[in-house]
Tab-separated table of C-alpha atoms in Angstrom:
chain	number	residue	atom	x	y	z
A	24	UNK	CA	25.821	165.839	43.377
A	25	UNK	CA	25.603	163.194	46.246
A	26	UNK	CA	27.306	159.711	45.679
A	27	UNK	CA	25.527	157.035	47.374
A	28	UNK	CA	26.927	153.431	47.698
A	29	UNK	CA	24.972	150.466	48.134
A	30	UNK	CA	26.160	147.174	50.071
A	31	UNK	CA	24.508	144.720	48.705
A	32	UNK	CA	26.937	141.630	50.977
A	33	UNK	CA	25.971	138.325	52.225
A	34	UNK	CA	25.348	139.350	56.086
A	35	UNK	CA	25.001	135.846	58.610
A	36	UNK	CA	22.028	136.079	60.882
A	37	UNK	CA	23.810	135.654	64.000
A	38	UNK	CA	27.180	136.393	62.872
A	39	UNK	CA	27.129	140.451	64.608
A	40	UNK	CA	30.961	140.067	64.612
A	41	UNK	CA	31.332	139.384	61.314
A	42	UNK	CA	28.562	141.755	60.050
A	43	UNK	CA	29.896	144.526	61.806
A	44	UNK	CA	33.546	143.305	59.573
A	45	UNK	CA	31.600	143.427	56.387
A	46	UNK	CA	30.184	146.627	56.922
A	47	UNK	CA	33.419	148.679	57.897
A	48	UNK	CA	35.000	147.127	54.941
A	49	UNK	CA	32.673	147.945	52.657
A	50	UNK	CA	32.751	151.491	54.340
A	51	UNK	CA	36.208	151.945	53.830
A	52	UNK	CA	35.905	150.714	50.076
A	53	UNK	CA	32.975	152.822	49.593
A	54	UNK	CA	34.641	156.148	51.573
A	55	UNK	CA	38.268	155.537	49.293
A	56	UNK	CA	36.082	156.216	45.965
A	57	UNK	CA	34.304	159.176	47.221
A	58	UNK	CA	31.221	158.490	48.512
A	59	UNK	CA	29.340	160.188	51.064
A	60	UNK	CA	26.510	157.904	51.897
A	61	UNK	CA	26.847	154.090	52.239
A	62	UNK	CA	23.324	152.455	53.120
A	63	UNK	CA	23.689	148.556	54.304
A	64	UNK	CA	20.603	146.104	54.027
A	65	UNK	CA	17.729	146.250	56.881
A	66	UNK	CA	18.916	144.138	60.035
A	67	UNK	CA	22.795	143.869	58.431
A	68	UNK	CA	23.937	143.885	62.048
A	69	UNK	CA	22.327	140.538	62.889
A	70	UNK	CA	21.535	139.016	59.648
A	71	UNK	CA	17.760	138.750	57.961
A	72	UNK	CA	15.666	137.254	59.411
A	73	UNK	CA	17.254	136.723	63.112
A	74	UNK	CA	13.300	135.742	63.979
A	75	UNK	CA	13.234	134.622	67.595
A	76	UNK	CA	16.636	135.162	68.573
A	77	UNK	CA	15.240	139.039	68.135
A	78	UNK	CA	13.354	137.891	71.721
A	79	UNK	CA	16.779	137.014	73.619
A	80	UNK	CA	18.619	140.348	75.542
A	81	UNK	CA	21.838	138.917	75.149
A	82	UNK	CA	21.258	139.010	71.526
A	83	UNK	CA	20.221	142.463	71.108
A	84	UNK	CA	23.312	143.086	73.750
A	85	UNK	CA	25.840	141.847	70.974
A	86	UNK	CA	23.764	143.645	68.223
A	87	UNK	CA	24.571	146.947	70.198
A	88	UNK	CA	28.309	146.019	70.634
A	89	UNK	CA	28.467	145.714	66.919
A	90	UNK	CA	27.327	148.821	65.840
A	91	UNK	CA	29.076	150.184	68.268
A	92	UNK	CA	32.403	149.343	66.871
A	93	UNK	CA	31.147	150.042	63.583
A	94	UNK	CA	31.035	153.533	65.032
A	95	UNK	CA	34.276	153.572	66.439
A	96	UNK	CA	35.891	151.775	63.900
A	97	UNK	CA	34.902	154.212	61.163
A	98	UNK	CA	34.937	157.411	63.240
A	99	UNK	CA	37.928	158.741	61.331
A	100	UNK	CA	36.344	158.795	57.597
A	101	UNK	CA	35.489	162.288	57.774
A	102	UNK	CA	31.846	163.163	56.497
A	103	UNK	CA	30.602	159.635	55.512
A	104	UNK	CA	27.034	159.193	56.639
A	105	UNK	CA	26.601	155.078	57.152
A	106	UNK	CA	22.860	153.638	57.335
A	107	UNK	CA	23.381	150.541	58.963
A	108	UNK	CA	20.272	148.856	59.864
A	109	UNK	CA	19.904	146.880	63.244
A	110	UNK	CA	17.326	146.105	65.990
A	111	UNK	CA	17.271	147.903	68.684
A	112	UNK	CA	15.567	147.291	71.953
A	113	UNK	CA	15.986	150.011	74.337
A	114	UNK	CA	14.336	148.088	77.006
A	115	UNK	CA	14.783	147.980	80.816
A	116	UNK	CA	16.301	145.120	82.205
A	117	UNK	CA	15.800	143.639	85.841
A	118	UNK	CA	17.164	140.533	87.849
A	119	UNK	CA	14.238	138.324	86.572
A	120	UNK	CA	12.911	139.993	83.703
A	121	UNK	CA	13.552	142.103	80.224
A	122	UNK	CA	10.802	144.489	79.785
A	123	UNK	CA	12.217	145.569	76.388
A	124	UNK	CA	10.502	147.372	73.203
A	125	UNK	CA	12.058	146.590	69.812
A	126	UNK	CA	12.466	148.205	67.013
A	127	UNK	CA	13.390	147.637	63.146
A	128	UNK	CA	15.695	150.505	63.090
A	129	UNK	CA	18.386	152.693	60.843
A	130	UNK	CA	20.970	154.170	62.358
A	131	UNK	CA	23.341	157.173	60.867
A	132	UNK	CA	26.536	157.097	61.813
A	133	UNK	CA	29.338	159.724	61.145
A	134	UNK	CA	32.411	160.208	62.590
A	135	UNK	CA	32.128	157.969	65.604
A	136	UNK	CA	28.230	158.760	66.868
A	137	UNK	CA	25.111	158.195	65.866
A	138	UNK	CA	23.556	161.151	64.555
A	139	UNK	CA	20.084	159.869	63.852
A	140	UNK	CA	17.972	157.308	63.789
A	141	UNK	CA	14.788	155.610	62.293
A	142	UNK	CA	12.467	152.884	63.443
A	143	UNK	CA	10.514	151.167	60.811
A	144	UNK	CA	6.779	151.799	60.427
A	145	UNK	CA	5.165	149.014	58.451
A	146	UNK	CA	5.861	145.954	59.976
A	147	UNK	CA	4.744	143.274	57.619
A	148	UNK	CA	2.487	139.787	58.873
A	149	UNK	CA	1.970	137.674	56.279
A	150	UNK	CA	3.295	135.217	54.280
A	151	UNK	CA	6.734	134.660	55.535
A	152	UNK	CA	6.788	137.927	57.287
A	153	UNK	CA	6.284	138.157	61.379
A	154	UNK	CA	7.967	141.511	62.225
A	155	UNK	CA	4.781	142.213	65.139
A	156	UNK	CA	5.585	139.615	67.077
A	157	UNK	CA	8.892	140.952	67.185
A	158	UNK	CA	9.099	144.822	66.788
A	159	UNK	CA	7.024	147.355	67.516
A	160	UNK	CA	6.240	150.285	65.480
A	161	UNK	CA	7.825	153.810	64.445
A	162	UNK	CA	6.230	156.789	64.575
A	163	UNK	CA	8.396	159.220	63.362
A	164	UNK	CA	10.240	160.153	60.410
A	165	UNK	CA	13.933	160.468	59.605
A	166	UNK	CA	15.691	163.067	57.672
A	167	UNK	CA	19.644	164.143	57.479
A	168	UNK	CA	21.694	166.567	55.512
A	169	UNK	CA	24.827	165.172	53.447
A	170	UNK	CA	26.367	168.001	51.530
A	171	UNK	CA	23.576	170.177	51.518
A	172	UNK	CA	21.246	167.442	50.332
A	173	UNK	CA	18.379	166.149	52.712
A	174	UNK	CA	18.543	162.213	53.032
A	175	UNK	CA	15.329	160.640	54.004
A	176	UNK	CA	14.953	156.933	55.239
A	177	UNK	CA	12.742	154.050	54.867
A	178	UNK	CA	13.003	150.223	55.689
A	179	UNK	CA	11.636	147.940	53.380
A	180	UNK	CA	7.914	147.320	53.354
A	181	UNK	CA	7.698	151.463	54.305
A	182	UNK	CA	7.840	152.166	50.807
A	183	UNK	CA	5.571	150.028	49.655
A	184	UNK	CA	3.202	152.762	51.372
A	185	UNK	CA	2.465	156.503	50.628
A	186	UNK	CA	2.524	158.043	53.919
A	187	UNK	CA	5.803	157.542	55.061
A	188	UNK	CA	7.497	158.775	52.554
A	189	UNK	CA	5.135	161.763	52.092
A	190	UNK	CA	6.315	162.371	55.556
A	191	UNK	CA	10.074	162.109	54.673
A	192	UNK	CA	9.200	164.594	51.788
A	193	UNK	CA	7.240	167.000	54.197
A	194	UNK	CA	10.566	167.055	56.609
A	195	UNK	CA	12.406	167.927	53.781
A	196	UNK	CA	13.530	164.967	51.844
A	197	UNK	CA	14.921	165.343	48.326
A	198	UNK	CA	16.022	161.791	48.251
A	199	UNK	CA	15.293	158.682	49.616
A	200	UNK	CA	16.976	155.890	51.293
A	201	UNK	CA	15.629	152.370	51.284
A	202	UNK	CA	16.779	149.442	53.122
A	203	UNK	CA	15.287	146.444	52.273
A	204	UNK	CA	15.950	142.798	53.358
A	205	UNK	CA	13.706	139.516	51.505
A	206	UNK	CA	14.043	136.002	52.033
A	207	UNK	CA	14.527	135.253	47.765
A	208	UNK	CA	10.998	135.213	46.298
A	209	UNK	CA	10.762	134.433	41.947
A	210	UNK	CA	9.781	137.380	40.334
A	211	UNK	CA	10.044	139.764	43.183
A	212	UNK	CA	12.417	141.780	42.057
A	213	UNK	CA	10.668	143.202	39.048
A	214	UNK	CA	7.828	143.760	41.287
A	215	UNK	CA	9.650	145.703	43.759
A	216	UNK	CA	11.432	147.946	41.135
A	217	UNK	CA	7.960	148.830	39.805
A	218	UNK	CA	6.054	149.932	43.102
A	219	UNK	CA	9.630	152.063	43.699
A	220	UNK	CA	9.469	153.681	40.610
A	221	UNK	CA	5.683	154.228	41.087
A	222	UNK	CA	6.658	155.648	44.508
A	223	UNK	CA	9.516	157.992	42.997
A	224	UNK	CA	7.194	159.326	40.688
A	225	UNK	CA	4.350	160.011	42.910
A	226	UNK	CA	6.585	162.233	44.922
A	227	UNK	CA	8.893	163.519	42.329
A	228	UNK	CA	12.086	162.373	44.017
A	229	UNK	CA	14.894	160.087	43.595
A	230	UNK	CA	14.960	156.519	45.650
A	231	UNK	CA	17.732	154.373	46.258
């Protein structure tokens, strides 16, 4: 058995301080009553959707210093895996210019470090959706092992797809985590629990 917990909180866009807060508490909370995976929303560090503030180094700068004191902060709760989602944009900066490439990504912590990561795939463009002019791309896929159990991940519009999560299965998923992040939309939520169950089916394995 694998106990998951899910924190659904009301992150800020903009507010990494106070993200970072929410997510260590909820960590804590979610550590105290035994479980061993605690996913957090896509983006919690800086709030959905942080749109062009996503283009400013300084901004992904204090995105980093969050999660890293997430890290530190919650290095002492012995096996708890936490998915915290956050952009990243590993990027080379110079006097004059940032020459940075971002990503949509998930990181696992545990026990102070970050013990793997994944960059989201789909990047959605339409509607109310502009993640390209922002992010670029995954490639890969992301599985870890909680208690013998193999944890894949996905972020949001991912799993409205097959072949990422056929991937996750073919590394050796036998569960899968979503993050997902929305501004509120009427009648998506029965949507989105439909094309997740269609997708748990397909494969034959439990998504959270």
């Amino acid at each position: 058995t694998l106990q998951l917990c899910i924190a659904q909180l009301n992150f800020v866009v903009g507010d990494m301080p106070g993200n970072a807060r929410r997510i260590i508490e909820a960590a804590r909370t979610a550590y105290d009553q035994g479980a061993k995976v605690l996913i957090t929303p896509e983006l919690a560090i800086c709030g959905y959707a942080a749109e062009d503030l996503l283009l400013r180094p300084a901004f992904l700068d204090a995105c980093d210093d969050a999660l890293n004191t997430v890290a530190r902060e919650l290095a002492g709760l012995k096996g708890l895996h936490v998915v915290v989602g956050h952009p990243e944009g590993g990027g080379v900066r110079t006097r004059s210019v940032a020459v940075t490439r971002r990503h949509n990504r998930a990181s696992v912590l545990c026990e102070g470090r970050v013990v793997c990561a994944y960059d989201k795939r789909e990047l959605p463009n339409y509607q109310v959706f502009d993640e390209r002019r922002y992010f670029e791309p995954g490639h890969q896929s992301c599985v870890f092992e909680v208690r013998g159990q193999h944890v894949g991940l996905l972020i949001c519009e991912d799993a409205w797809f097959a072949e990422p999560a056929q991937a996750a299965k073919a590394q050796g998923a036998q569960v899968l985590a979503v993050l997902n992040a929305s501004p509120y939309h009427v009648g998506k939520s029965a949507e989105r629990e439909a094309v997740m169950a269609q997708r748990a089916r397909a494969l034959g394995l439990p998504l959270a």
